[in-house]
Every structure is written in structure tokens, then in C-alpha cells.
Short mmCIF file of C-alpha atoms in Angstrom, two decimals:
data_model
loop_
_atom_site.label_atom_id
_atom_site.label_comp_id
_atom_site.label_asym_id
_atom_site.label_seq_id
_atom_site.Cartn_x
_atom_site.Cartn_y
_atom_site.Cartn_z
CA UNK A 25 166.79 67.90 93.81
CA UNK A 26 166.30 66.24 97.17
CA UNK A 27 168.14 63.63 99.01
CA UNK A 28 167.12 61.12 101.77
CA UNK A 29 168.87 62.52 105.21
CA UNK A 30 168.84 60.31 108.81
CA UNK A 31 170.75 61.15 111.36
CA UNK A 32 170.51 59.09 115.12
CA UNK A 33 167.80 60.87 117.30
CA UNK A 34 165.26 61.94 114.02
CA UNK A 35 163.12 60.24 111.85
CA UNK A 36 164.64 59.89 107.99
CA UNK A 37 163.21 62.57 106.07
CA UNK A 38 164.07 64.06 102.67
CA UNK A 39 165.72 67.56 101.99
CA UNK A 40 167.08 69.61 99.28
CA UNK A 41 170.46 69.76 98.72
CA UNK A 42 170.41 74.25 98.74
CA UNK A 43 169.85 72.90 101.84
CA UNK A 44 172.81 70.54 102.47
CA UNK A 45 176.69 71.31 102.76
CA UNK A 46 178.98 68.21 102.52
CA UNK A 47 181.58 67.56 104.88
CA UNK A 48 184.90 65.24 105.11
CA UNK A 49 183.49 62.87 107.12
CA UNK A 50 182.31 59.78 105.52
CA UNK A 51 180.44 56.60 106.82
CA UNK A 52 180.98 53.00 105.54
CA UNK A 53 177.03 51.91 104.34
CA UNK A 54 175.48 50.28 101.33
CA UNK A 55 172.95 52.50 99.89
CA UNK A 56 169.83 52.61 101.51
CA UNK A 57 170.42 51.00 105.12
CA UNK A 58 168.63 50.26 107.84
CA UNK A 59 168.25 52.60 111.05
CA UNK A 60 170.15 50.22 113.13
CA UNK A 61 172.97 49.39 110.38
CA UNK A 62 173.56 53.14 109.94
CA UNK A 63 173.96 53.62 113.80
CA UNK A 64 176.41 50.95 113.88
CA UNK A 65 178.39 52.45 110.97
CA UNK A 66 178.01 55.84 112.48
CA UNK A 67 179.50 54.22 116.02
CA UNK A 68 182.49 52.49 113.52
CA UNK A 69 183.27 55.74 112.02
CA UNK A 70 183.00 57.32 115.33
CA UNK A 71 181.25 60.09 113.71
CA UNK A 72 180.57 62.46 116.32
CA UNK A 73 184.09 62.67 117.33
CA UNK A 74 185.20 63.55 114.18
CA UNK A 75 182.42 66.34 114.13
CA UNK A 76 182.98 67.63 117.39
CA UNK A 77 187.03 68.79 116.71
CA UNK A 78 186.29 70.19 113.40
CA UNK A 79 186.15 73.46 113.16
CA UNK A 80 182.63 73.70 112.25
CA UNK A 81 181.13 71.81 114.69
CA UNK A 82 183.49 73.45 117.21
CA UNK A 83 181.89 76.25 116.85
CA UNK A 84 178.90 75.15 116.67
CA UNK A 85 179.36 73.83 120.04
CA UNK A 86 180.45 77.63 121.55
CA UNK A 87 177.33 79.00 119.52
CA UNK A 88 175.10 76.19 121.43
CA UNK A 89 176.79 77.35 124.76
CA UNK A 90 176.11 80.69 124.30
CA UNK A 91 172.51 80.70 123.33
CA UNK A 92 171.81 78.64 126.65
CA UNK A 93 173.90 80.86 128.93
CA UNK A 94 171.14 81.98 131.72
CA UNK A 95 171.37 85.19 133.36
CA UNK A 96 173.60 84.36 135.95
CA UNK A 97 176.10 82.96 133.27
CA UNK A 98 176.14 86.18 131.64
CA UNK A 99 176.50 88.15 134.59
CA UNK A 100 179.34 85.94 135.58
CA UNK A 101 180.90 86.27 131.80
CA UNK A 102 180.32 89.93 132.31
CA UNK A 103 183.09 90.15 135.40
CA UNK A 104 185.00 87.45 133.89
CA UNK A 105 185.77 89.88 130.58
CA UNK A 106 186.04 93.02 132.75
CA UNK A 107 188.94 91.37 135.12
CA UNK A 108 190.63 89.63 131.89
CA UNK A 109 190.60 92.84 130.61
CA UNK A 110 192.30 94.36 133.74
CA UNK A 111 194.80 92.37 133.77
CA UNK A 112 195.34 93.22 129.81
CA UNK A 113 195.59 97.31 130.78
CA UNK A 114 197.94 96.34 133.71
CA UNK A 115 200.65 95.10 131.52
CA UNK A 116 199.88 97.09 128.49
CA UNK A 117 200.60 99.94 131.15
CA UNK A 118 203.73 97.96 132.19
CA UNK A 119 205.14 97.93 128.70
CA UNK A 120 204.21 101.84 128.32
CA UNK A 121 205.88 102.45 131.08
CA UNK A 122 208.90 100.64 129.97
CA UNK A 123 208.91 102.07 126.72
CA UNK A 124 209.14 105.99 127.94
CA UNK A 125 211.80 105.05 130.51
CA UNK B 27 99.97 58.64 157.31
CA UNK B 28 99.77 56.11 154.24
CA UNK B 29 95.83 55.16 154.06
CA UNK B 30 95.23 51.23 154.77
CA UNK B 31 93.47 51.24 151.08
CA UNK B 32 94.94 52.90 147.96
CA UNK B 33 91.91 55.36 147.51
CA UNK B 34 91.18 56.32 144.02
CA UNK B 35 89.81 59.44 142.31
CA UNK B 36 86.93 60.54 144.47
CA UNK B 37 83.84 59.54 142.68
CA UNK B 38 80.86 61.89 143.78
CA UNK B 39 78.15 60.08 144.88
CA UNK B 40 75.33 62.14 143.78
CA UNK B 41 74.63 61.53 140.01
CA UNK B 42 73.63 64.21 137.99
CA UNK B 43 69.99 63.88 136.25
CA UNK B 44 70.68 66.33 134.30
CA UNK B 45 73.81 68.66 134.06
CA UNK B 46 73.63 71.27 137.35
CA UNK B 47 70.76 68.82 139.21
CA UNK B 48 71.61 66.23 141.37
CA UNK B 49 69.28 62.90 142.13
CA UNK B 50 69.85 63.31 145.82
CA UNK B 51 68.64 66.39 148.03
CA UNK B 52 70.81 67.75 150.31
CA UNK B 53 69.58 66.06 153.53
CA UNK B 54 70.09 62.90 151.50
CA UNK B 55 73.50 63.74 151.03
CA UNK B 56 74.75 64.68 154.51
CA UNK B 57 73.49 60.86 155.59
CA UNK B 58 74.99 59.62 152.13
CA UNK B 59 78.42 60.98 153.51
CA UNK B 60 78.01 59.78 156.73
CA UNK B 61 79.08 62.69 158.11
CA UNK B 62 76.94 61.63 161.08
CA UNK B 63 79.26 58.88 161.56
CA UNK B 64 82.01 61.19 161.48
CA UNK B 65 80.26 63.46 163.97
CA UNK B 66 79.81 60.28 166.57
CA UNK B 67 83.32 59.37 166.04
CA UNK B 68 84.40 62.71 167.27
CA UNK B 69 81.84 63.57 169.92
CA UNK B 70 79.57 65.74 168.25
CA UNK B 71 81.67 68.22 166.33
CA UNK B 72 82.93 67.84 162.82
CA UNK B 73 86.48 67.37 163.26
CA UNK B 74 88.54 69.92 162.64
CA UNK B 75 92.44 70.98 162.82
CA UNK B 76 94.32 74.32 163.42
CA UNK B 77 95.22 76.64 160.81
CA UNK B 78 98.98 75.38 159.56
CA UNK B 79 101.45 78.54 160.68
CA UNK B 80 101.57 80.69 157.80
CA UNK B 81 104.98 79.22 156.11
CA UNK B 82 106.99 81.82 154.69
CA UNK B 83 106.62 80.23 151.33
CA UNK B 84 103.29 81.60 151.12
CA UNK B 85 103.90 84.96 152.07
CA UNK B 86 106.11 84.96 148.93
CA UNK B 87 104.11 83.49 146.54
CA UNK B 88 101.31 85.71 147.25
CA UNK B 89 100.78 88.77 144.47
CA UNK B 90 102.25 91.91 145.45
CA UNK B 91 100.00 94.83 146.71
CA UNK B 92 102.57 97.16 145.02
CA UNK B 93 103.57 97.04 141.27
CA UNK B 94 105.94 100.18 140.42
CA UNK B 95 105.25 102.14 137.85
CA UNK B 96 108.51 101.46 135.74
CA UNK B 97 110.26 98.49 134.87
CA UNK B 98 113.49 98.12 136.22
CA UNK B 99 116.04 95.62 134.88
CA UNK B 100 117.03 93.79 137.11
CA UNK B 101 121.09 92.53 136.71
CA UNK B 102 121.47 88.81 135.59
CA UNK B 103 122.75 86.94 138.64
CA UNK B 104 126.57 86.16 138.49
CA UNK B 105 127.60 83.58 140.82
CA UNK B 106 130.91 83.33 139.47
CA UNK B 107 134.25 83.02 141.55
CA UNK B 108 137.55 84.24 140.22
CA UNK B 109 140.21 81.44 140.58
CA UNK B 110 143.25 81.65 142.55
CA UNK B 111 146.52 82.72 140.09
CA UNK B 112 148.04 79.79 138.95
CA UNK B 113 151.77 79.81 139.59
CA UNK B 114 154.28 79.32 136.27
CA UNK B 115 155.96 76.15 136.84
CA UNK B 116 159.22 78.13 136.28
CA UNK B 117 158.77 79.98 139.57
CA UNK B 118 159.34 78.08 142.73
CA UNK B 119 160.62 79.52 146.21
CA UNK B 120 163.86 80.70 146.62
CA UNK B 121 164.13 81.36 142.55
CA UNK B 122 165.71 84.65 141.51
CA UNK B 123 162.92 87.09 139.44
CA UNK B 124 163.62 90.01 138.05
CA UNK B 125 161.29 92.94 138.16
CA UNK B 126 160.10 94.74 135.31
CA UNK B 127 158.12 97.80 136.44
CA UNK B 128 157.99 99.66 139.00
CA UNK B 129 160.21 101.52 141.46
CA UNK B 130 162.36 98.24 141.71
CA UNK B 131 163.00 98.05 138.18
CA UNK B 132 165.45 95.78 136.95
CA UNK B 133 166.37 94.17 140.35
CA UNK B 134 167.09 90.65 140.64
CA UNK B 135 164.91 89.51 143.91
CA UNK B 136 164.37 86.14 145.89
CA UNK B 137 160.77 84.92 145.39
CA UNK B 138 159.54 83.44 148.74
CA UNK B 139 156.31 82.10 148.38
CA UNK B 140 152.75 83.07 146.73
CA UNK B 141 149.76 84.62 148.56
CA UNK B 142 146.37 83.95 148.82
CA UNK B 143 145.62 87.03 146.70
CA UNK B 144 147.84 85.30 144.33
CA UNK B 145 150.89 88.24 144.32
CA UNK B 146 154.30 86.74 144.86
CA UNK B 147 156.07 87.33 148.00
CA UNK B 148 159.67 88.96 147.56
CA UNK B 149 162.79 90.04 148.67
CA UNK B 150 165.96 91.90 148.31
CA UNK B 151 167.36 90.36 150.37
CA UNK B 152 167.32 94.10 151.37
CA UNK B 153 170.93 94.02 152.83
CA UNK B 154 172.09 93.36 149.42
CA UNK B 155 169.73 95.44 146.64
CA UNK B 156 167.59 98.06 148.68
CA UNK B 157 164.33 95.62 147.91
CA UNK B 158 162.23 95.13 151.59
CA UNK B 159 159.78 92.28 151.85
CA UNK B 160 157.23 93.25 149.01
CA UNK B 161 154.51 92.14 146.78
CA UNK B 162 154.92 91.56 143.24
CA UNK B 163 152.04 90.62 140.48
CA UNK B 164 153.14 87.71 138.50
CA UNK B 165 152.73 89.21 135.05
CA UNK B 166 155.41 92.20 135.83
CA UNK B 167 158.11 89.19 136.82
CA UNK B 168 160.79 87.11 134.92
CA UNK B 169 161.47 84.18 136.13
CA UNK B 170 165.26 83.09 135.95
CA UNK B 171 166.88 79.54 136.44
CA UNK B 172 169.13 80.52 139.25
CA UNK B 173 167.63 79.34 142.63
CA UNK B 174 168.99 80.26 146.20
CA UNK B 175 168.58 77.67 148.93
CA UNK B 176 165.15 78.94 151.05
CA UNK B 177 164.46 76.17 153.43
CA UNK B 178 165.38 77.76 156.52
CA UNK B 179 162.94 80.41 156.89
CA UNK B 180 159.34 80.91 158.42
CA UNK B 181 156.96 82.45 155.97
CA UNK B 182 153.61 81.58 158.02
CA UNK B 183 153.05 84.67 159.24
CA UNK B 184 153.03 86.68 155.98
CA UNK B 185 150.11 87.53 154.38
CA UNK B 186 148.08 89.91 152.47
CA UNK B 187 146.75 91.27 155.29
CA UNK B 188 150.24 92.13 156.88
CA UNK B 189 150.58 94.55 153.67
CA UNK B 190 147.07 96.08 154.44
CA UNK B 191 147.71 100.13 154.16
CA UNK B 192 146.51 101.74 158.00
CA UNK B 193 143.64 103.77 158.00
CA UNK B 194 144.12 107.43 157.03
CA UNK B 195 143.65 110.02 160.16
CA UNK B 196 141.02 112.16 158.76
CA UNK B 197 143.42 115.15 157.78
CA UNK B 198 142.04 118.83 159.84
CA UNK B 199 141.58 121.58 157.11
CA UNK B 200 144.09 124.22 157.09
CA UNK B 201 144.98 126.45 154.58
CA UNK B 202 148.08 127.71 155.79
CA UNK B 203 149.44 124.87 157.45
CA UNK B 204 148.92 122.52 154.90
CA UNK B 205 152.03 122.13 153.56
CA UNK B 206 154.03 121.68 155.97
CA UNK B 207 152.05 119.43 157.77
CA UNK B 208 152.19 116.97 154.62
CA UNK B 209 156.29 117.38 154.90
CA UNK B 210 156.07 116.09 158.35
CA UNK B 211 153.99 112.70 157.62
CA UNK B 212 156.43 111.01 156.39
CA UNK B 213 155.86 107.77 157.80
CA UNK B 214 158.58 105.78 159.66
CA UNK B 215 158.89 102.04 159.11
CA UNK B 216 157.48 100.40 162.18
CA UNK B 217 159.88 98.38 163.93
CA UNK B 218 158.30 94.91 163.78
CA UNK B 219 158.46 95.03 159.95
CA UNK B 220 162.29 95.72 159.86
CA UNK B 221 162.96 92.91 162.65
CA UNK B 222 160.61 90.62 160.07
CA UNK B 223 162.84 91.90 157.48
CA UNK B 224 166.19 90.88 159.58
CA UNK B 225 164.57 87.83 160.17
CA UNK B 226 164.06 86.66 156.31
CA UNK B 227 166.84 88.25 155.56
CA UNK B 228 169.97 86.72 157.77
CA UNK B 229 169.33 83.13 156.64
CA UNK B 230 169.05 83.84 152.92
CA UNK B 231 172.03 86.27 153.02
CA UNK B 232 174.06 82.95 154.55
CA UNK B 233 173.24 80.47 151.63
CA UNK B 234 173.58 83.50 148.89
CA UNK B 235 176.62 83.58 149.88
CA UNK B 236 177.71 80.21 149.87
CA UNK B 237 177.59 80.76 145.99
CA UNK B 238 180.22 82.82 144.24
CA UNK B 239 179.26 86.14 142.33
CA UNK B 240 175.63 85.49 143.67
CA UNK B 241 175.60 88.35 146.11
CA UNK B 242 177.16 90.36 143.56
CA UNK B 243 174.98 89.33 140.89
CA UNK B 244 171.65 90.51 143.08
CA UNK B 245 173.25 93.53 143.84
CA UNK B 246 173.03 94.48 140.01
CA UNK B 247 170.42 95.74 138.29
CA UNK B 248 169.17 93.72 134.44
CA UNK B 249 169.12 95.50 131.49
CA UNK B 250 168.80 94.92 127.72
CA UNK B 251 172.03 95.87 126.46
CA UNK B 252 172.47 96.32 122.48
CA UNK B 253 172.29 93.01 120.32
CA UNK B 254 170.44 91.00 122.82
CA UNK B 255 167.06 89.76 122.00
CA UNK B 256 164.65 88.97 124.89
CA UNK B 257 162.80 86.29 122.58
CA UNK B 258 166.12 84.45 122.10
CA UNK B 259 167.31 84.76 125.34
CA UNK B 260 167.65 81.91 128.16
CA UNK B 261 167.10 83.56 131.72
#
């Protein structure tokens, strides 16, 4: 079974619902609007808001990030983990050293 | 010299009587042509002019004396002319490539600018990686997003030629001292090459590192580490 899908920057299209998951947010429209009408309801709802601090589409967003890191990201990521994970050993060693005194 | 009167397809002026006999004799003819009007006109002699110099396109188009006995093929001619590399729109100067073969392997180097050969002009800088002023083929290059600022410098006077090998002393034959004598060539960088180095160098080392991590970052070498996928990733 297919349903009709639109969303702002594509064309409306149809797709099967194996391929759909449905989500809290809702959207105030009668049933088949226009494009305009359903950006304007989208804009009322403030949609992408709502998206954007779920959970899903916050990590959707880190996902996005980290596909378009470049080279130079990574290698700045790279140092970024090894020195956060100095500064983990330093007081981990702290505490050991605590703990045997 | 245009004639005065369009003159049309000579027209002989001795009929034939029959095919291969002519009415007039030959006598008859010679006044018929008024070839002693001719004569008058040019006091007594026929006119005549000099033989045209021999024009080279006749000496060509002349048989040949000589046929050889087999026939050789000749090769079709090929007037074709290779065209300059194009550039990837990706790569522009001061963008950071990483190599992929070669001694350099895996270093992350400053393209400069491209060569009339069409190799890519690179460098370390070599303060920083160990990479001198060097040519590198396009194909054997990634191209990353990361660009250093390359204004400064004077590239004019690089060029394939300054990357021309010298010409090999013809080596003396000698059993015994062979060896040692190929120990002891070991060629020393001329001096003019490392001040050309220094010189590339000093201003690129300045604006590297006006960025943070960057110097670092060329320092290191690029590898594929496990889980990453070069199709998927963004350099």
C-alpha cells in the first residue's frame, strides 16, 4: 500500500508505507493540499523544530556531521579524543592513587 | 595577361577532305597562320621565351628511376597532439593532496601550481613532513578540502626543465673498483635547490601556521584505519 509523501524542497511523490515510520509530530491540513498551504502549515507547526530536538532527528543530525567531516576534521577529532582521554587516565590515576593510600 | 577577346576553342583551320588529309598543303598553311606576320612583328625570328626554371614540383611528379623490389608499408600519418592534463576542479594552489604511491606515501603536501607537462608541483613544506619541492602525476593524488593561503610566493621559475636529471658521466670500467666507486656517488643536493626550497618554504610555513593543528596535521601521515570506507568518505 502506498501513500502520497511531500515534504518542502522535493517534488510529491508516492511511497510505500514498509517504507514509512510515523512520528509524533503532526501538521494541521485538509487532505490533499496544496504545495504552498502545506508549507504554511508546516511553518505553523514549526515542524522542523520539533524534528530537530527529537531524538531521532538529533541523531540524525550527528550522523549528517559525521559523514561530511573532511580530513582535517578527523585529524582534529583524532587529537581531540586522545587529549579527552588524557585527561580521563590523569584522574582515574588520581583516584588509584587515592585508593592504595 | 587577360586576352582583349575571350578566345574560344581553337578551331584548326585546315579542313580535313578526308580523315588524315588536309585541303591545304603545308606552304599554304604557314601563310594561313600568318606566322610571317608573327615573324615581322618580331624581327625575323619566331618568338620565343626561356625555358621556365625547373620548379621543384616537377622534379617530384616525375616517375622514379628506382622501384624497390619489395613493398614496404609505409605507417599511416598521425598528426595528432596529446592535450595538456586537465586539472580536477577540486585541486587549486595552495590545497592540501595527499599522496598515494610512492616513497612519500601517505603525506599530506601543499599543491603549488601545475606544469606544462601537466604533473603537479608540490611541497612538504619540507620543514614540516620531509617532502622537497617535487613532481606529482595527478592520478596518484587526493585532493582534500583544506586549503593553505599561497599567495605570497614566486613559482615562475619552476619548471619541468628545472627537474631535468644531469647527464650521466660515462662511468670508466673497473672490475675491482666498482663498488666502491658506486658508494661514493651519492649525489649531494646542490645548493640553489635547497635555497629554492627555503624560499617556498618560509612563507607557506607562516600562513600554515596561522591555522591551529595544521602544521601538525601535515606532519602526519593518512591512512585507512578499520571501518572507514574511501567511497563514503569526504576528504
Amino acid at each position: 500500500q502506498e501513500a502520497l509523501v511531500d515534504a518542502p524542497d522535493v517534488q510529491r511523490y508516492q511511497m510505500n508505507f514498509k517504507r514509512l515510520s510515523i512520528t509524533d509530530i503532526k501538521i494541521d491540513i485538509k487532505r490533499v493540499p496544496k504545495k504552498k498551504e502545506l508549507l504554511d502549515a508546516m511553518e505553523k507547526a514549526d515542524v522542523k523544530k520539533k524534528w530537530e530536538s527529537s531524538s531521532w532527528g538529533r541523531k540524525l543530525i550527528v550522523q549528517k556531521r559525521r559523514q561530511n567531516l573532511t580530513d582535517f576534521d578527523r585529524f582534529k577529532l583524532m587529537l581531540a579524543k586522545i587529549k579527552r582521554a588524557g585527561l580521563v587516565k590523569q584522574e582515574l590515576a588520581k583516584l588509584k592513587k587515592e585508593n592504595v593510600a | 595577361m587577360a586576352p582583349s577577346t575571350v578566345r574560344s576553342a581553337r578551331k584548326s583551320r585546315n579542313p580535313d577532305l578526308v580523315r588524315g588529309v588536309g585541303k591545304y598543303s603545308r606552304s599554304k598553311m604557314y601563310h594561313k597562320r600568318g606566322i610571317w606576320a608573327i615573324k615581322a612583328k618580331n624581327g625575323g625570328v619566331f618568338p620565343r621565351h626561356d625555358a621556365k626554371p625547373a620548379s621543384p614540383m616537377a622534379e617530384l611528379l616525375k616517375p622514379p628511376k628506382f622501384y624497390p623490389a619489395d613493398d614496404v608499408k609505409k605507417p599511416l600519418i598521425n598528426k595528432r597532439k596529446p592535450k595538456p592534463t586537465k586539472l580536477r576542479a577540486c585541486i587549486t594552489p595552495g590545497t592540501v593532496l595527499i599522496l598515494l604511491a610512492g616513497r612519500f606515501m601517505g603525506k599530506r603536501v601543499v599543491f603549488l601550481k601545475q606544469l606544462s607537462s601537466g604533473l603537479l608541483l608540490v611541497t612538504g613544506p619540507f620543514k614540516i613532513n620531509g617532502v622537497p619541492l617535487r613532481r606529482v602525476n595527478q592520478s596518484y593524488v587526493i585532493a582534500t578540502s583544506t586549503k593553505v593561503e599561497i599567495s605570497v610566493v614566486n613559482l615562475e621559475k619552476f619548471d619541468d626543465s628545472y627537474f631535468a636529471k644531469d647527464a650521466e658521466k660515462k662511468k670508466k670500467k673497473g672490475e675491482g673498483e666498482f663498488f666502491e666507486a658506486e658508494k661514493e656517488e651519492k649525489k649531494a643536493i646542490p645548493q640553489q635547490k635547497k635555497d629554492d626550497q627555503k624560499l617556498v618554504d618560509d612563507s607557506l610555513i607562516k600562513s600554515i601556521e596561522g591555522v591551529p593543528d595544521l602544521k601538525s596535521y601535515l606532519a602526519a601521515r593518512f591512512s585507512l584505519k578499520s571501518g572507514m570506507k574511501p567511497h563514503e568518505l569526504v576528504f
